[in-house]
PDB file of C-alpha atoms in Angstrom:
ATOM      1  CA  MET I1342     -87.947  29.299  -5.286  1.00 62.00           C
ATOM      2  CA  ALA I1343     -88.396  27.125  -8.383  1.00 62.00           C
ATOM      3  CA  ARG I1344     -88.148  30.249 -10.486  1.00 67.00           C
ATOM      4  CA  TYR I1345     -84.704  31.111  -9.024  1.00 61.00           C
ATOM      5  CA  ARG I1346     -83.494  27.568  -9.661  1.00 66.00           C
ATOM      6  CA  SER I1347     -84.476  27.729 -13.302  1.00 66.00           C
ATOM      7  CA  ILE I1348     -82.758  31.128 -13.694  1.00 68.00           C
ATOM      8  CA  LEU I1349     -79.633  29.807 -11.946  1.00 59.00           C
ATOM      9  CA  THR I1350     -79.652  26.704 -14.166  1.00 68.00           C
ATOM     10  CA  PHE I1351     -80.010  28.878 -17.254  1.00 62.00           C
ATOM     11  CA  VAL I1352     -77.050  31.090 -16.184  1.00 59.00           C
ATOM     12  CA  LEU I1353     -74.887  28.035 -15.474  1.00 55.00           C
ATOM     13  CA  VAL I1354     -75.723  26.538 -18.879  1.00 58.00           C
ATOM     14  CA  ILE I1355     -74.763  29.805 -20.616  1.00 67.00           C
ATOM     15  CA  LEU I1356     -71.536  30.037 -18.589  1.00 57.00           C
ATOM     16  CA  ALA I1357     -70.625  26.417 -19.349  1.00 61.00           C
ATOM     17  CA  ALA I1358     -71.311  26.904 -23.050  1.00 60.00           C
ATOM     18  CA  ALA I1359     -69.128  30.023 -23.107  1.00 60.00           C
ATOM     19  CA  LEU I1360     -66.270  28.249 -21.364  1.00 60.00           C
ATOM     20  CA  VAL I1361     -66.437  25.246 -23.660  1.00 60.00           C
ATOM     21  CA  SER I1362     -66.548  27.391 -26.793  1.00 64.00           C
ATOM     22  CA  CYS I1363     -63.611  29.554 -25.679  1.00 65.00           C
ATOM     23  CA  GLY I1364     -61.404  26.620 -24.791  1.00 59.00           C
ATOM     24  CA  GLY I1365     -59.884  24.913 -27.757  1.00 57.00           C
ATOM     25  CA  PRO I1366     -56.860  22.888 -28.615  1.00 58.00           C
ATOM     26  CA  PRO I1367     -53.596  24.600 -27.742  1.00 56.00           C
ATOM     27  CA  VAL I1368     -52.194  26.706 -30.512  1.00 51.00           C
ATOM     28  CA  ALA I1369     -48.814  25.551 -31.748  1.00 47.00           C
ATOM     29  CA  GLN I1370     -46.109  28.129 -31.253  1.00 55.00           C
ATOM     30  CA  GLY I1371     -43.525  28.937 -33.854  1.00 48.00           C
ATOM     31  CA  PRO I1372     -39.808  28.616 -33.323  1.00 60.00           C
ATOM     32  CA  LEU I1373     -38.243  30.716 -30.573  1.00 76.00           C
ATOM     33  CA  TYR I1374     -35.562  32.143 -32.842  1.00 78.00           C
ATOM     34  CA  SER I1375     -35.604  33.344 -36.405  1.00 84.00           C
ATOM     35  CA  THR I1376     -32.946  32.175 -38.838  1.00 87.00           C
ATOM     36  CA  ALA I1377     -31.147  35.513 -38.557  1.00 88.00           C
ATOM     37  CA  GLN I1378     -31.144  35.289 -34.750  1.00 87.00           C
ATOM     38  CA  LEU I1379     -29.765  31.757 -34.868  1.00 89.00           C
ATOM     39  CA  GLU I1380     -26.985  32.872 -37.210  1.00 91.00           C
ATOM     40  CA  GLN I1381     -26.122  35.744 -34.898  1.00 91.00           C
ATOM     41  CA  ILE I1382     -26.122  33.467 -31.836  1.00 90.00           C
ATOM     42  CA  GLN I1383     -23.913  31.011 -33.724  1.00 93.00           C
ATOM     43  CA  ARG I1384     -21.431  33.781 -34.598  1.00 92.00           C
ATOM     44  CA  TYR I1385     -21.302  35.024 -31.019  1.00 92.00           C
ATOM     45  CA  SER I1386     -21.011  31.531 -29.559  1.00 92.00           C
ATOM     46  CA  THR I1387     -18.160  30.644 -31.944  1.00 93.00           C
ATOM     47  CA  ASP I1388     -16.189  33.674 -30.742  1.00 91.00           C
ATOM     48  CA  ILE I1389     -16.863  32.804 -27.119  1.00 92.00           C
ATOM     49  CA  GLN I1390     -16.002  29.130 -27.682  1.00 93.00           C
ATOM     50  CA  THR I1391     -12.642  30.255 -29.049  1.00 93.00           C
ATOM     51  CA  LEU I1392     -12.022  32.183 -25.833  1.00 91.00           C
ATOM     52  CA  ARG I1393     -13.214  29.192 -23.794  1.00 91.00           C
ATOM     53  CA  ASP I1394     -10.672  27.026 -25.619  1.00 93.00           C
ATOM     54  CA  ARG I1395      -7.987  29.588 -24.837  1.00 92.00           C
ATOM     55  CA  MET I1396      -8.767  29.229 -21.132  1.00 92.00           C
ATOM     56  CA  ASP I1397      -7.027  25.849 -21.306  1.00 93.00           C
ATOM     57  CA  GLU I1398      -3.799  27.850 -21.685  1.00 94.00           C
ATOM     58  CA  LEU I1399      -4.402  29.358 -18.253  1.00 94.00           C
ATOM     59  CA  SER I1400      -4.143  26.090 -16.330  1.00 94.00           C
ATOM     60  CA  PRO I1401      -0.436  25.431 -17.048  1.00 96.00           C
ATOM     61  CA  LEU I1402       0.371  29.021 -16.089  1.00 95.00           C
ATOM     62  CA  ILE I1403      -1.368  28.555 -12.745  1.00 95.00           C
ATOM     63  CA  GLU I1404       0.284  25.162 -12.198  1.00 95.00           C
ATOM     64  CA  ALA I1405       3.715  26.680 -12.879  1.00 95.00           C
ATOM     65  CA  GLU I1406       2.806  29.638 -10.647  1.00 94.00           C
ATOM     66  CA  GLN I1407       3.699  32.107 -13.386  1.00 95.00           C
ATOM     67  CA  TRP I1408       1.594  34.792 -11.760  1.00 95.00           C
ATOM     68  CA  ASN I1409       2.579  37.668 -14.061  1.00 95.00           C
ATOM     69  CA  ASP I1410       1.606  35.602 -17.090  1.00 95.00           C
ATOM     70  CA  VAL I1411      -1.684  34.600 -15.432  1.00 95.00           C
ATOM     71  CA  GLY I1412      -2.615  38.249 -14.919  1.00 93.00           C
ATOM     72  CA  SER I1413      -1.511  39.202 -18.419  1.00 94.00           C
ATOM     73  CA  PHE I1414      -3.529  36.373 -19.938  1.00 94.00           C
ATOM     74  CA  ILE I1415      -6.684  37.354 -18.069  1.00 94.00           C
ATOM     75  CA  HIS I1416      -6.381  40.995 -19.085  1.00 93.00           C
ATOM     76  CA  GLY I1417      -5.139  40.221 -22.598  1.00 92.00           C
ATOM     77  CA  PRO I1418      -6.787  37.395 -24.552  1.00 89.00           C
ATOM     78  CA  LEU I1419      -9.648  36.978 -22.076  1.00 90.00           C
ATOM     79  CA  GLY I1420     -10.206  40.717 -21.699  1.00 88.00           C
ATOM     80  CA  GLU I1421     -13.232  40.876 -24.025  1.00 89.00           C
ATOM     81  CA  LEU I1422     -14.891  37.792 -22.597  1.00 90.00           C
ATOM     82  CA  ARG I1423     -17.360  39.640 -20.375  1.00 87.00           C
ATOM     83  CA  VAL I1424     -18.585  41.916 -23.146  1.00 90.00           C
ATOM     84  CA  ARG I1425     -19.011  39.063 -25.609  1.00 92.00           C
ATOM     85  CA  MET I1426     -20.812  36.799 -23.151  1.00 92.00           C
ATOM     86  CA  ALA I1427     -23.145  39.628 -22.133  1.00 92.00           C
ATOM     87  CA  ARG I1428     -23.925  40.391 -25.790  1.00 92.00           C
ATOM     88  CA  LEU I1429     -24.738  36.755 -26.456  1.00 93.00           C
ATOM     89  CA  ALA I1430     -26.867  36.474 -23.306  1.00 92.00           C
ATOM     90  CA  ARG I1431     -28.940  39.490 -24.408  1.00 91.00           C
ATOM     91  CA  SER I1432     -29.686  37.829 -27.735  1.00 90.00           C
ATOM     92  CA  LEU I1433     -31.282  34.773 -26.093  1.00 90.00           C
ATOM     93  CA  GLU I1434     -34.980  34.310 -25.444  1.00 90.00           C
ATOM     94  CA  PRO I1435     -36.193  35.880 -22.165  1.00 87.00           C
ATOM     95  CA  LYS I1436     -36.346  32.649 -20.147  1.00 85.00           C
ATOM     96  CA  ALA I1437     -32.721  31.764 -20.870  1.00 88.00           C
ATOM     97  CA  GLN I1438     -31.509  35.365 -20.838  1.00 91.00           C
ATOM     98  CA  LYS I1439     -31.403  35.896 -17.067  1.00 92.00           C
ATOM     99  CA  THR I1440     -29.712  32.570 -16.399  1.00 92.00           C
ATOM    100  CA  ALA I1441     -27.168  33.200 -19.146  1.00 92.00           C
ATOM    101  CA  GLN I1442     -26.421  36.672 -17.786  1.00 93.00           C
ATOM    102  CA  SER I1443     -25.935  35.188 -14.338  1.00 92.00           C
ATOM    103  CA  SER I1444     -23.581  32.496 -15.660  1.00 91.00           C
ATOM    104  CA  ALA I1445     -21.602  35.093 -17.613  1.00 92.00           C
ATOM    105  CA  LYS I1446     -21.279  37.228 -14.495  1.00 94.00           C
ATOM    106  CA  GLU I1447     -20.074  34.238 -12.477  1.00 94.00           C
ATOM    107  CA  VAL I1448     -17.438  33.371 -15.080  1.00 94.00           C
ATOM    108  CA  PHE I1449     -16.156  36.920 -14.956  1.00 94.00           C
ATOM    109  CA  GLU I1450     -16.155  36.956 -11.139  1.00 96.00           C
ATOM    110  CA  HIS I1451     -14.047  33.793 -11.171  1.00 96.00           C
ATOM    111  CA  LEU I1452     -11.595  35.437 -13.556  1.00 95.00           C
ATOM    112  CA  ILE I1453     -11.360  38.419 -11.211  1.00 95.00           C
ATOM    113  CA  ALA I1454     -10.705  36.019  -8.330  1.00 97.00           C
ATOM    114  CA  ILE I1455      -7.970  34.278 -10.352  1.00 96.00           C
ATOM    115  CA  ASP I1456      -6.396  37.658 -11.049  1.00 95.00           C
ATOM    116  CA  GLU I1457      -6.528  38.525  -7.348  1.00 96.00           C
ATOM    117  CA  ALA I1458      -4.997  35.132  -6.532  1.00 96.00           C
ATOM    118  CA  ALA I1459      -2.208  35.830  -9.005  1.00 95.00           C
ATOM    119  CA  GLN I1460      -1.477  39.130  -7.268  1.00 95.00           C
ATOM    120  CA  THR I1461      -1.328  37.460  -3.854  1.00 96.00           C
ATOM    121  CA  ARG I1462       0.276  34.275  -5.253  1.00 95.00           C
ATOM    122  CA  ASP I1463      -2.530  32.117  -3.845  1.00 96.00           C
ATOM    123  CA  PHE I1464      -2.334  28.818  -5.729  1.00 96.00           C
ATOM    124  CA  ASP I1465      -5.394  27.228  -4.071  1.00 97.00           C
ATOM    125  CA  LYS I1466      -7.653  30.200  -4.768  1.00 96.00           C
ATOM    126  CA  ALA I1467      -6.492  30.355  -8.386  1.00 96.00           C
ATOM    127  CA  THR I1468      -7.067  26.654  -9.087  1.00 97.00           C
ATOM    128  CA  ARG I1469     -10.442  26.603  -7.328  1.00 97.00           C
ATOM    129  CA  ASN I1470     -11.704  29.612  -9.283  1.00 96.00           C
ATOM    130  CA  TYR I1471     -10.296  28.229 -12.527  1.00 96.00           C
ATOM    131  CA  ARG I1472     -12.325  25.016 -12.101  1.00 96.00           C
ATOM    132  CA  GLU I1473     -15.451  26.980 -11.160  1.00 96.00           C
ATOM    133  CA  ALA I1474     -15.031  29.301 -14.145  1.00 95.00           C
ATOM    134  CA  LEU I1475     -14.935  26.286 -16.475  1.00 94.00           C
ATOM    135  CA  ARG I1476     -18.026  24.823 -14.796  1.00 95.00           C
ATOM    136  CA  ASP I1477     -19.927  28.115 -15.191  1.00 93.00           C
ATOM    137  CA  PHE I1478     -18.739  28.392 -18.784  1.00 92.00           C
ATOM    138  CA  ASP I1479     -20.211  24.972 -19.516  1.00 91.00           C
ATOM    139  CA  ALA I1480     -23.482  25.986 -17.825  1.00 91.00           C
ATOM    140  CA  PHE I1481     -23.567  29.068 -20.061  1.00 92.00           C
ATOM    141  CA  PHE I1482     -23.155  26.991 -23.216  1.00 91.00           C
ATOM    142  CA  GLN I1483     -25.961  24.645 -22.126  1.00 91.00           C
ATOM    143  CA  LEU I1484     -28.377  27.577 -22.441  1.00 89.00           C
ATOM    144  CA  LEU I1485     -27.627  28.184 -26.105  1.00 88.00           C
ATOM    145  CA  PRO I1486     -29.993  26.817 -28.745  1.00 86.00           C
ATOM    146  CA  GLY I1487     -28.810  23.648 -30.492  1.00 70.00           C
TER     147      GLY I1487
END
């Protein structure tokens, strides 16, 4: 029995030594984005910010119940918004990518709902979805690197 204890002790000492030698201080990771990626993200986000700023033009149209202009604005100046947001979301690091894609999809779904509200002349639905689209837009921009 003493012989098994000494063998077991020897195995535990070897195992402990291996674990201690393999564990070391955490290795510092480099930046998530290269300079070129950051420049590309900045370009994309500037284009999208311009479209976000243009969304402020939509509110007075909804308030005045100018439904034809609301629909035209969504399909005109905001028509490329989905493609641009999706492109930017794909250029983010994997952890932020899924959330950004989800936020972009929600913004677009709100724009579709505003368009549907314009067709049915539903003021409440249009204003509610306009506010939610702005909220989701802001959530999208929070995911972008500083």
